[in-house]
């Protein structure tokens, strides 16, 4: 079944990163706040800044994932990456002539005077960092003594930090209610007796696990049959009771497509089709008058790996925005391919890979079969090798890599 929506505003296939930016833009925070104790604050998102008696943060830190550097050292030859600084690390000194791979919340190394977001960086074949355009000093650095900002997700260390200031309660965004449904007459629940032609619904179980967090409440609408009335009723309930709708099923157009007409009566579509493999049929729609005022609807492909990729790269940042968070930039760095493979034509391919450190440097190897239905490779993969459209993978060459750990569950 198609989980597309009404009029297609964007024609053709969107680039992955353009589609991601549109998803982020659509993720406006839900209305409503509540006051909770620190004991109930884990995983919740601050709705207002917290004033602290002590310096908070205690050191200058990075406002985003990227590269810390000295602006004066930027040049056409690029900068080698000489350090890697995760959140929670100690304060280091940045050697002259190099830059540091840095992550959100990590302490800015002494000597660095700016952080450039990773999406504004080009990595050459030698892994050197190049920055296009101007970068002002002080960019993307949160200075020592600034307050704890709204939009911060409260994990253990942040809660401990608040407690160290004597803060017992915080104001957080209310939970986001997500309506989840699968479509298709062929789908049955795991555990049921399967007849010929029937398929167990694995996507809904996967998506419920991905959304299992303190700031989310899932409204499980189950499997909805390919019937216009059933679909209209399910989507109408989702519109009335949820802050976000996630629909899993085939997102292609067919004669038995009753989802499209149902959504045409209740809303519309912002874009349909992304230039990635797997995940091409991904769509963003809405229930209501417009995307700006209605309930966002995420339409994921039916193939489970395509659904997983669509969730991680595109749907997750919209959910984070609904929670009141500022979605982090994609963490990407260069790795060497340990295999050769004919590249995709017309789409960027996201290959599921494992990282081999036996040589002392990261080498990407295929995690297994790359079919969009092959969950075994996806479950074993460490992350994704990003291969540009119309580009073959050549063993020994360097490509971009996105670790799966950044997507959480």
mmCIF file of C-alpha atoms in Angstrom:
data_model
loop_
_atom_site.group_PDB
_atom_site.id
_atom_site.type_symbol
_atom_site.label_atom_id
_atom_site.label_comp_id
_atom_site.label_asym_id
_atom_site.label_seq_id
_atom_site.Cartn_x
_atom_site.Cartn_y
_atom_site.Cartn_z
ATOM 1 C CA UNK A 1 0.000 0.000 0.000
ATOM 2 C CA UNK A 2 1.041 3.587 -0.550
ATOM 3 C CA UNK A 3 1.536 5.860 2.432
ATOM 4 C CA UNK A 4 1.818 8.839 0.183
ATOM 5 C CA UNK A 5 -0.454 11.776 0.636
ATOM 6 C CA UNK A 6 -2.314 14.292 -1.486
ATOM 7 C CA UNK A 7 -0.753 16.743 -3.930
ATOM 8 C CA UNK A 8 2.994 16.238 -4.324
ATOM 9 C CA UNK A 9 4.576 19.618 -3.630
ATOM 10 C CA UNK A 10 8.093 18.462 -4.492
ATOM 11 C CA UNK A 11 8.566 16.554 -7.753
ATOM 12 C CA UNK A 12 11.525 14.282 -8.472
ATOM 13 C CA UNK A 13 13.850 12.725 -5.909
ATOM 14 C CA UNK A 14 15.179 14.909 -3.130
ATOM 15 C CA UNK A 15 18.802 14.708 -2.080
ATOM 16 C CA UNK A 16 19.185 12.969 1.279
ATOM 17 C CA UNK A 17 20.508 16.023 3.065
ATOM 18 C CA UNK A 18 17.933 18.378 1.575
ATOM 19 C CA UNK A 19 15.198 15.959 2.660
ATOM 20 C CA UNK A 20 16.726 15.837 6.152
ATOM 21 C CA UNK A 21 16.709 19.635 6.376
ATOM 22 C CA UNK A 22 13.034 19.680 5.390
ATOM 23 C CA UNK A 23 12.254 17.114 8.066
ATOM 24 C CA UNK A 24 14.065 19.209 10.668
ATOM 25 C CA UNK A 25 12.153 22.313 9.573
ATOM 26 C CA UNK A 26 8.859 20.435 9.973
ATOM 27 C CA UNK A 27 9.697 19.353 13.526
ATOM 28 C CA UNK A 28 8.187 22.240 15.446
ATOM 29 C CA UNK A 29 7.916 21.589 19.224
ATOM 30 C CA UNK A 30 4.576 20.446 20.593
ATOM 31 C CA UNK A 31 2.733 22.845 22.867
ATOM 32 C CA UNK A 32 2.559 22.073 26.558
ATOM 33 C CA UNK A 33 4.994 21.872 29.464
ATOM 34 C CA UNK A 34 5.146 20.213 32.842
ATOM 35 C CA UNK A 35 7.221 20.441 35.986
ATOM 36 C CA UNK A 36 9.036 17.247 37.017
ATOM 37 C CA UNK A 37 11.517 16.264 39.694
ATOM 38 C CA UNK A 38 15.028 15.239 38.684
ATOM 39 C CA UNK A 39 14.050 11.666 39.515
ATOM 40 C CA UNK A 40 11.505 11.760 36.690
ATOM 41 C CA UNK A 41 13.543 13.904 34.286
ATOM 42 C CA UNK A 42 15.677 11.257 32.550
ATOM 43 C CA UNK A 43 15.253 11.479 28.793
ATOM 44 C CA UNK A 44 12.989 14.518 28.966
ATOM 45 C CA UNK A 45 13.748 17.807 27.180
ATOM 46 C CA UNK A 46 14.159 21.130 28.949
ATOM 47 C CA UNK A 47 11.455 23.605 27.956
ATOM 48 C CA UNK A 48 13.167 26.611 29.510
ATOM 49 C CA UNK A 49 16.677 27.623 30.426
ATOM 50 C CA UNK A 50 17.948 26.718 33.892
ATOM 51 C CA UNK A 51 19.666 29.441 35.876
ATOM 52 C CA UNK A 52 22.628 28.140 37.860
ATOM 53 C CA UNK A 53 24.545 29.584 40.762
ATOM 54 C CA UNK A 54 27.772 28.047 39.430
ATOM 55 C CA UNK A 55 29.318 28.139 35.979
ATOM 56 C CA UNK A 56 27.211 25.993 33.642
ATOM 57 C CA UNK A 57 28.848 24.715 31.522
ATOM 58 C CA UNK A 58 32.090 24.530 33.443
ATOM 59 C CA UNK A 59 34.246 24.840 30.296
ATOM 60 C CA UNK A 60 33.821 26.174 26.781
ATOM 61 C CA UNK A 61 32.147 23.409 24.778
ATOM 62 C CA UNK A 62 30.983 22.671 21.276
ATOM 63 C CA UNK A 63 27.411 23.541 20.288
ATOM 64 C CA UNK A 64 27.359 20.851 17.587
ATOM 65 C CA UNK A 65 29.177 17.983 15.929
ATOM 66 C CA UNK A 66 31.984 19.249 13.724
ATOM 67 C CA UNK A 67 35.629 20.271 13.784
ATOM 68 C CA UNK A 68 37.402 22.605 16.222
ATOM 69 C CA UNK A 69 40.144 24.708 14.659
ATOM 70 C CA UNK A 70 41.978 28.020 14.489
ATOM 71 C CA UNK A 71 40.297 30.259 11.923
ATOM 72 C CA UNK A 72 43.633 31.834 10.951
ATOM 73 C CA UNK A 73 44.986 28.435 9.862
ATOM 74 C CA UNK A 74 42.260 27.794 7.287
ATOM 75 C CA UNK A 75 43.652 27.568 3.780
ATOM 76 C CA UNK A 76 43.384 25.773 0.447
ATOM 77 C CA UNK A 77 45.576 22.886 1.614
ATOM 78 C CA UNK A 78 43.125 21.932 4.357
ATOM 79 C CA UNK A 79 43.818 20.804 7.924
ATOM 80 C CA UNK A 80 44.637 17.294 9.141
ATOM 81 C CA UNK A 81 42.458 15.830 11.896
ATOM 82 C CA UNK A 82 44.843 15.337 14.830
ATOM 83 C CA UNK A 83 42.423 14.835 17.723
ATOM 84 C CA UNK A 84 39.035 13.278 18.453
ATOM 85 C CA UNK A 85 37.128 14.824 21.371
ATOM 86 C CA UNK A 86 33.860 13.217 22.537
ATOM 87 C CA UNK A 87 31.546 14.706 25.155
ATOM 88 C CA UNK A 88 32.923 14.057 28.624
ATOM 89 C CA UNK A 89 36.584 14.234 27.612
ATOM 90 C CA UNK A 90 39.114 16.375 29.422
ATOM 91 C CA UNK A 91 40.327 19.736 28.112
ATOM 92 C CA UNK A 92 43.078 19.194 25.522
ATOM 93 C CA UNK A 93 45.457 21.534 23.720
ATOM 94 C CA UNK A 94 45.051 21.740 19.938
ATOM 95 C CA UNK A 95 48.410 21.384 18.138
ATOM 96 C CA UNK A 96 49.203 24.090 15.614
ATOM 97 C CA UNK A 97 48.303 23.294 12.025
ATOM 98 C CA UNK A 98 45.657 20.713 12.862
ATOM 99 C CA UNK A 99 41.992 20.439 13.796
ATOM 100 C CA UNK A 100 39.992 18.271 16.185
ATOM 101 C CA UNK A 101 36.975 16.091 15.421
ATOM 102 C CA UNK A 102 34.564 17.261 18.108
ATOM 103 C CA UNK A 103 31.066 16.315 19.203
ATOM 104 C CA UNK A 104 28.200 18.249 20.768
ATOM 105 C CA UNK A 105 28.939 19.125 24.393
ATOM 106 C CA UNK A 106 32.622 18.199 24.208
ATOM 107 C CA UNK A 107 35.171 20.650 25.659
ATOM 108 C CA UNK A 108 36.730 22.910 23.043
ATOM 109 C CA UNK A 109 40.517 22.350 22.985
ATOM 110 C CA UNK A 110 42.755 25.190 24.099
ATOM 111 C CA UNK A 111 43.899 27.179 21.083
ATOM 112 C CA UNK A 112 40.795 26.558 18.974
ATOM 113 C CA UNK A 113 38.669 29.619 18.334
ATOM 114 C CA UNK A 114 35.767 28.189 16.292
ATOM 115 C CA UNK A 115 33.846 25.013 15.542
ATOM 116 C CA UNK A 116 32.678 24.363 11.992
ATOM 117 C CA UNK A 117 29.590 22.097 11.594
ATOM 118 C CA UNK A 118 30.400 18.813 9.897
ATOM 119 C CA UNK A 119 27.878 19.415 7.111
ATOM 120 C CA UNK A 120 29.912 22.485 6.049
ATOM 121 C CA UNK A 121 33.145 20.500 5.782
ATOM 122 C CA UNK A 122 34.666 18.664 2.847
ATOM 123 C CA UNK A 123 37.076 15.794 3.475
ATOM 124 C CA UNK A 124 39.621 15.112 0.750
ATOM 125 C CA UNK A 125 41.079 11.711 -0.115
ATOM 126 C CA UNK A 126 43.700 12.134 2.625
ATOM 127 C CA UNK A 127 41.067 12.960 5.233
ATOM 128 C CA UNK A 128 42.054 16.646 5.466
ATOM 129 C CA UNK A 129 39.351 19.139 6.364
ATOM 130 C CA UNK A 130 38.334 21.901 3.954
ATOM 131 C CA UNK A 131 35.870 24.672 4.843
ATOM 132 C CA UNK A 132 33.947 26.599 2.209
ATOM 133 C CA UNK A 133 33.020 30.209 2.933
ATOM 134 C CA UNK A 134 33.832 32.358 5.926
ATOM 135 C CA UNK A 135 33.941 31.133 9.518
ATOM 136 C CA UNK A 136 33.818 33.777 12.274
ATOM 137 C CA UNK A 137 35.872 33.359 15.418
ATOM 138 C CA UNK A 138 33.778 32.014 18.280
ATOM 139 C CA UNK A 139 31.363 30.243 15.940
ATOM 140 C CA UNK A 140 29.432 27.347 17.536
ATOM 141 C CA UNK A 141 31.240 27.539 20.879
ATOM 142 C CA UNK A 142 29.178 27.637 24.088
ATOM 143 C CA UNK A 143 31.138 29.691 26.555
ATOM 144 C CA UNK A 144 31.825 28.746 30.151
ATOM 145 C CA UNK A 145 29.229 30.164 32.487
ATOM 146 C CA UNK A 146 26.338 30.175 30.034
ATOM 147 C CA UNK A 147 23.070 28.845 31.409
ATOM 148 C CA UNK A 148 21.686 25.379 30.651
ATOM 149 C CA UNK A 149 19.623 25.972 27.543
ATOM 150 C CA UNK A 150 16.137 24.977 26.540
ATOM 151 C CA UNK A 151 16.193 22.021 24.172
ATOM 152 C CA UNK A 152 18.718 20.053 26.220
ATOM 153 C CA UNK A 153 17.870 16.382 26.585
ATOM 154 C CA UNK A 154 18.410 15.358 30.176
ATOM 155 C CA UNK A 155 20.633 12.320 30.462
ATOM 156 C CA UNK A 156 22.420 11.055 33.558
ATOM 157 C CA UNK A 157 25.354 13.476 33.448
ATOM 158 C CA UNK A 158 23.120 16.510 32.843
ATOM 159 C CA UNK A 159 20.825 15.489 35.708
ATOM 160 C CA UNK A 160 23.836 15.076 37.987
ATOM 161 C CA UNK A 161 25.055 18.515 36.948
ATOM 162 C CA UNK A 162 21.690 20.086 37.784
ATOM 163 C CA UNK A 163 21.666 18.293 41.123
ATOM 164 C CA UNK A 164 25.146 19.647 41.874
ATOM 165 C CA UNK A 165 23.653 23.129 41.618
ATOM 166 C CA UNK A 166 20.922 22.242 44.123
ATOM 167 C CA UNK A 167 18.188 22.165 41.467
ATOM 168 C CA UNK A 168 15.421 19.695 42.373
ATOM 169 C CA UNK A 169 12.813 20.325 39.636
ATOM 170 C CA UNK A 170 12.856 21.366 35.990
ATOM 171 C CA UNK A 171 10.299 22.399 33.382
ATOM 172 C CA UNK A 172 10.192 20.019 30.418
ATOM 173 C CA UNK A 173 8.205 19.649 27.226
ATOM 174 C CA UNK A 174 5.248 17.328 27.508
ATOM 175 C CA UNK A 175 5.547 13.901 25.944
ATOM 176 C CA UNK A 176 5.026 13.634 22.186
ATOM 177 C CA UNK A 177 2.184 11.281 21.279
ATOM 178 C CA UNK A 178 2.974 9.298 18.124
ATOM 179 C CA UNK A 179 0.284 7.341 16.256
ATOM 180 C CA UNK A 180 1.815 4.254 14.650
ATOM 181 C CA UNK A 181 0.134 2.082 12.034
ATOM 182 C CA UNK A 182 0.916 -0.432 9.305
ATOM 183 C CA UNK A 183 -1.196 -0.941 6.200
ATOM 184 C CA UNK A 184 -1.817 -4.059 4.150
ATOM 185 C CA UNK A 185 -4.263 -6.981 3.968
ATOM 186 C CA UNK A 186 -1.280 -9.344 3.893
ATOM 187 C CA UNK A 187 0.109 -8.286 7.284
ATOM 188 C CA UNK A 188 -0.458 -10.304 10.449
ATOM 189 C CA UNK A 189 0.798 -9.994 14.017
ATOM 190 C CA UNK A 190 3.887 -11.969 15.077
ATOM 191 C CA UNK A 191 2.746 -15.153 16.835
ATOM 192 C CA UNK A 192 -0.347 -15.617 14.667
ATOM 193 C CA UNK A 193 -0.730 -18.627 12.381
ATOM 194 C CA UNK A 194 0.531 -17.590 8.953
ATOM 195 C CA UNK A 195 -1.360 -18.579 5.820
ATOM 196 C CA UNK A 196 0.217 -18.599 2.326
ATOM 197 C CA UNK A 197 0.802 -15.047 1.135
ATOM 198 C CA UNK A 198 0.692 -13.511 4.597
ATOM 199 C CA UNK A 199 3.616 -11.574 6.110
ATOM 200 C CA UNK A 200 4.450 -10.914 9.741
ATOM 201 C CA UNK A 201 4.420 -7.184 10.545
ATOM 202 C CA UNK A 202 8.028 -6.574 11.635
ATOM 203 C CA UNK A 203 8.127 -2.829 10.940
ATOM 204 C CA UNK A 204 5.688 -1.849 13.672
ATOM 205 C CA UNK A 205 7.603 -3.820 16.305
ATOM 206 C CA UNK A 206 10.845 -2.210 15.140
ATOM 207 C CA UNK A 207 9.422 1.298 15.157
ATOM 208 C CA UNK A 208 7.869 0.882 18.610
ATOM 209 C CA UNK A 209 11.298 -0.119 19.901
ATOM 210 C CA UNK A 210 12.927 2.873 18.190
ATOM 211 C CA UNK A 211 10.397 5.222 19.801
ATOM 212 C CA UNK A 212 10.585 3.629 23.253
ATOM 213 C CA UNK A 213 11.904 6.603 25.223
ATOM 214 C CA UNK A 214 10.678 8.710 28.146
ATOM 215 C CA UNK A 215 9.636 11.671 26.001
ATOM 216 C CA UNK A 216 7.403 9.669 23.649
ATOM 217 C CA UNK A 217 4.016 8.005 24.071
ATOM 218 C CA UNK A 218 3.089 5.565 21.277
ATOM 219 C CA UNK A 219 -0.533 5.185 20.208
ATOM 220 C CA UNK A 220 -0.453 1.808 18.443
ATOM 221 C CA UNK A 221 -3.224 1.661 15.829
ATOM 222 C CA UNK A 222 -2.149 -1.793 14.672
ATOM 223 C CA UNK A 223 -2.528 -3.129 11.150
ATOM 224 C CA UNK A 224 -5.070 -1.229 9.070
ATOM 225 C CA UNK A 225 -6.668 -3.152 6.198
ATOM 226 C CA UNK A 226 -6.651 -1.929 2.598
ATOM 227 C CA UNK A 227 -10.130 -0.515 2.957
ATOM 228 C CA UNK A 228 -11.013 3.159 2.372
ATOM 229 C CA UNK A 229 -13.297 3.419 5.412
ATOM 230 C CA UNK A 230 -10.841 1.705 7.776
ATOM 231 C CA UNK A 231 -8.005 3.907 6.585
ATOM 232 C CA UNK A 232 -10.049 7.079 6.859
ATOM 233 C CA UNK A 233 -11.121 6.228 10.399
ATOM 234 C CA UNK A 234 -7.579 5.311 11.499
ATOM 235 C CA UNK A 235 -6.048 8.480 10.076
ATOM 236 C CA UNK A 236 -8.867 10.590 11.477
ATOM 237 C CA UNK A 237 -8.203 9.182 14.935
ATOM 238 C CA UNK A 238 -4.466 9.816 14.497
ATOM 239 C CA UNK A 239 -5.144 13.417 13.503
ATOM 240 C CA UNK A 240 -7.341 13.994 16.547
ATOM 241 C CA UNK A 241 -5.250 12.204 19.181
ATOM 242 C CA UNK A 242 -1.602 12.408 18.134
ATOM 243 C CA UNK A 243 1.181 14.946 17.601
ATOM 244 C CA UNK A 244 2.871 12.880 14.890
ATOM 245 C CA UNK A 245 1.794 9.984 12.654
ATOM 246 C CA UNK A 246 4.153 7.246 11.465
ATOM 247 C CA UNK A 247 2.766 5.012 8.723
ATOM 248 C CA UNK A 248 4.610 1.900 7.592
ATOM 249 C CA UNK A 249 3.841 0.285 4.273
ATOM 250 C CA UNK A 250 4.659 0.405 0.574
ATOM 251 C CA UNK A 251 4.785 4.022 -0.545
ATOM 252 C CA UNK A 252 4.279 3.395 -4.262
ATOM 253 C CA UNK A 253 1.200 4.170 -6.344
ATOM 254 C CA UNK A 254 -1.082 1.290 -7.364
ATOM 255 C CA UNK A 255 -4.640 0.551 -8.350
ATOM 256 C CA UNK A 256 -5.396 -0.777 -4.862
ATOM 257 C CA UNK A 257 -3.940 2.302 -3.198
ATOM 258 C CA UNK A 258 -6.594 3.508 -0.759
ATOM 259 C CA UNK A 259 -4.187 5.371 1.529
ATOM 260 C CA UNK A 260 -3.592 8.240 -0.883
ATOM 261 C CA UNK A 261 -7.300 9.109 -1.267
ATOM 262 C CA UNK A 262 -7.799 8.806 2.494
ATOM 263 C CA UNK A 263 -5.021 11.302 3.175
ATOM 264 C CA UNK A 264 -6.167 13.579 0.345
ATOM 265 C CA UNK A 265 -9.405 14.005 2.248
ATOM 266 C CA UNK A 266 -7.563 14.725 5.506
ATOM 267 C CA UNK A 267 -4.372 16.515 4.475
ATOM 268 C CA UNK A 268 -1.625 16.548 1.874
ATOM 269 C CA UNK A 269 2.010 15.762 1.077
ATOM 270 C CA UNK A 270 5.138 17.891 1.329
ATOM 271 C CA UNK A 271 7.479 15.629 -0.609
ATOM 272 C CA UNK A 272 7.566 12.063 -1.915
ATOM 273 C CA UNK A 273 10.753 10.299 -2.962
ATOM 274 C CA UNK A 274 14.345 10.612 -1.745
ATOM 275 C CA UNK A 275 17.421 9.781 -3.810
ATOM 276 C CA UNK A 276 18.711 7.018 -1.538
ATOM 277 C CA UNK A 277 19.024 3.234 -1.722
ATOM 278 C CA UNK A 278 17.317 1.793 0.260
ATOM 279 C CA UNK A 279 14.504 4.181 1.181
ATOM 280 C CA UNK A 280 13.536 5.867 -2.096
ATOM 281 C CA UNK A 281 9.714 5.862 -1.487
ATOM 282 C CA UNK A 282 9.963 7.878 1.761
ATOM 283 C CA UNK A 283 7.325 10.621 2.052
ATOM 284 C CA UNK A 284 6.448 13.472 4.401
ATOM 285 C CA UNK A 285 2.811 14.450 4.617
ATOM 286 C CA UNK A 286 0.384 16.074 7.026
ATOM 287 C CA UNK A 287 -3.138 15.758 8.390
ATOM 288 C CA UNK A 288 -4.937 19.076 8.541
ATOM 289 C CA UNK A 289 -4.790 22.306 6.590
ATOM 290 C CA UNK A 290 -1.018 22.472 6.057
ATOM 291 C CA UNK A 291 2.315 21.102 7.207
ATOM 292 C CA UNK A 292 2.856 24.247 9.261
ATOM 293 C CA UNK A 293 -0.401 23.930 11.230
ATOM 294 C CA UNK A 294 -1.407 20.277 10.903
ATOM 295 C CA UNK A 295 -0.112 16.966 12.229
ATOM 296 C CA UNK A 296 3.044 15.735 10.436
ATOM 297 C CA UNK A 297 2.762 12.288 8.838
ATOM 298 C CA UNK A 298 5.862 10.226 8.086
ATOM 299 C CA UNK A 299 5.358 7.547 5.429
ATOM 300 C CA UNK A 300 8.032 4.854 5.613
ATOM 301 C CA UNK A 301 8.654 2.143 2.987
ATOM 302 C CA UNK A 302 7.423 -1.374 3.626
ATOM 303 C CA UNK A 303 10.768 -3.132 3.228
ATOM 304 C CA UNK A 304 12.185 -3.297 6.751
ATOM 305 C CA UNK A 305 15.742 -2.073 6.048
ATOM 306 C CA UNK A 306 14.383 0.791 3.948
ATOM 307 C CA UNK A 307 12.032 1.631 6.809
ATOM 308 C CA UNK A 308 14.931 1.572 9.293
ATOM 309 C CA UNK A 309 17.101 3.811 7.105
ATOM 310 C CA UNK A 310 14.229 6.234 6.577
ATOM 311 C CA UNK A 311 13.626 6.405 10.309
ATOM 312 C CA UNK A 312 17.258 6.945 11.285
ATOM 313 C CA UNK A 313 18.259 9.509 8.682
ATOM 314 C CA UNK A 314 14.967 11.372 8.117
ATOM 315 C CA UNK A 315 12.186 10.647 10.604
ATOM 316 C CA UNK A 316 14.204 10.785 13.829
ATOM 317 C CA UNK A 317 15.199 14.476 13.544
ATOM 318 C CA UNK A 318 11.540 15.448 13.020
ATOM 319 C CA UNK A 319 10.551 13.554 16.179
ATOM 320 C CA UNK A 320 13.393 15.228 18.072
ATOM 321 C CA UNK A 321 12.137 18.618 16.932
ATOM 322 C CA UNK A 322 8.618 17.777 18.134
ATOM 323 C CA UNK A 323 10.180 16.961 21.513
ATOM 324 C CA UNK A 324 11.742 20.430 21.656
ATOM 325 C CA UNK A 325 15.266 19.313 20.847
ATOM 326 C CA UNK A 326 17.654 20.753 18.288
ATOM 327 C CA UNK A 327 18.550 17.694 16.165
ATOM 328 C CA UNK A 328 22.273 17.057 16.053
ATOM 329 C CA UNK A 329 24.090 17.200 12.748
ATOM 330 C CA UNK A 330 24.886 13.834 11.221
ATOM 331 C CA UNK A 331 28.152 12.441 12.526
ATOM 332 C CA UNK A 332 30.293 11.545 9.530
ATOM 333 C CA UNK A 333 33.951 10.771 9.028
ATOM 334 C CA UNK A 334 36.208 9.166 6.448
ATOM 335 C CA UNK A 335 36.946 5.427 6.318
ATOM 336 C CA UNK A 336 38.669 3.195 3.797
ATOM 337 C CA UNK A 337 36.599 0.692 1.837
ATOM 338 C CA UNK A 338 37.738 -2.903 2.249
ATOM 339 C CA UNK A 339 35.798 -4.073 -0.811
ATOM 340 C CA UNK A 340 34.863 -3.094 -4.349
ATOM 341 C CA UNK A 341 31.297 -2.790 -5.580
ATOM 342 C CA UNK A 342 29.429 -1.276 -8.499
ATOM 343 C CA UNK A 343 27.813 1.899 -7.289
ATOM 344 C CA UNK A 344 24.178 2.974 -7.532
ATOM 345 C CA UNK A 345 22.842 4.835 -10.546
ATOM 346 C CA UNK A 346 20.871 7.984 -9.827
ATOM 347 C CA UNK A 347 20.734 7.499 -6.035
ATOM 348 C CA UNK A 348 23.097 7.711 -3.083
ATOM 349 C CA UNK A 349 23.551 4.257 -1.562
ATOM 350 C CA UNK A 350 23.778 3.621 2.173
ATOM 351 C CA UNK A 351 25.674 0.361 2.527
ATOM 352 C CA UNK A 352 25.455 -1.500 5.840
ATOM 353 C CA UNK A 353 29.036 -2.088 6.966
ATOM 354 C CA UNK A 354 31.133 -3.195 9.913
ATOM 355 C CA UNK A 355 34.347 -1.391 10.829
ATOM 356 C CA UNK A 356 37.538 -3.455 10.984
ATOM 357 C CA UNK A 357 40.396 -1.972 13.063
ATOM 358 C CA UNK A 358 42.913 -4.795 12.563
ATOM 359 C CA UNK A 359 45.260 -2.579 10.545
ATOM 360 C CA UNK A 360 45.064 0.236 13.089
ATOM 361 C CA UNK A 361 42.915 2.347 10.770
ATOM 362 C CA UNK A 362 39.163 1.996 10.195
ATOM 363 C CA UNK A 363 38.315 -0.207 7.218
ATOM 364 C CA UNK A 364 34.680 -0.680 6.158
ATOM 365 C CA UNK A 365 33.540 -4.173 5.185
ATOM 366 C CA UNK A 366 30.065 -5.219 4.048
ATOM 367 C CA UNK A 367 27.968 -6.511 6.934
ATOM 368 C CA UNK A 368 26.191 -9.019 4.676
ATOM 369 C CA UNK A 369 23.554 -8.969 1.974
ATOM 370 C CA UNK A 370 22.438 -5.456 1.054
ATOM 371 C CA UNK A 371 18.842 -6.152 0.015
ATOM 372 C CA UNK A 372 16.254 -3.826 1.539
ATOM 373 C CA UNK A 373 14.542 -6.827 3.145
ATOM 374 C CA UNK A 374 17.715 -8.236 4.766
ATOM 375 C CA UNK A 375 17.472 -7.325 8.430
ATOM 376 C CA UNK A 376 20.360 -9.586 9.435
ATOM 377 C CA UNK A 377 22.940 -7.284 7.824
ATOM 378 C CA UNK A 378 21.291 -4.214 9.318
ATOM 379 C CA UNK A 379 21.284 -5.757 12.793
ATOM 380 C CA UNK A 380 25.003 -6.600 12.571
ATOM 381 C CA UNK A 381 26.194 -3.356 10.960
ATOM 382 C CA UNK A 382 28.212 -0.750 12.818
ATOM 383 C CA UNK A 383 27.014 1.966 10.476
ATOM 384 C CA UNK A 384 26.586 3.121 6.892
ATOM 385 C CA UNK A 385 29.062 3.763 4.100
ATOM 386 C CA UNK A 386 27.682 6.677 2.061
ATOM 387 C CA UNK A 387 28.312 6.185 -1.646
ATOM 388 C CA UNK A 388 27.422 9.046 -3.976
ATOM 389 C CA UNK A 389 25.163 8.402 -6.944
ATOM 390 C CA UNK A 390 26.902 7.070 -10.043
ATOM 391 C CA UNK A 391 30.040 6.274 -8.033
ATOM 392 C CA UNK A 392 31.629 2.829 -7.791
ATOM 393 C CA UNK A 393 33.172 1.650 -4.534
ATOM 394 C CA UNK A 394 36.856 0.880 -5.020
ATOM 395 C CA UNK A 395 38.823 -1.038 -2.432
ATOM 396 C CA UNK A 396 41.374 1.192 -0.703
ATOM 397 C CA UNK A 397 39.544 4.433 -1.490
ATOM 398 C CA UNK A 398 38.086 6.697 1.197
ATOM 399 C CA UNK A 399 34.331 7.294 1.621
ATOM 400 C CA UNK A 400 32.046 8.941 4.136
ATOM 401 C CA UNK A 401 30.822 6.831 7.050
ATOM 402 C CA UNK A 402 27.908 7.362 9.466
ATOM 403 C CA UNK A 403 28.040 5.309 12.693
ATOM 404 C CA UNK A 404 24.712 3.774 13.628
ATOM 405 C CA UNK A 405 25.272 4.513 17.319
ATOM 406 C CA UNK A 406 24.377 8.183 16.793
ATOM 407 C CA UNK A 407 20.781 7.182 16.037
ATOM 408 C CA UNK A 408 20.206 5.785 19.523
ATOM 409 C CA UNK A 409 18.158 2.623 19.884
#
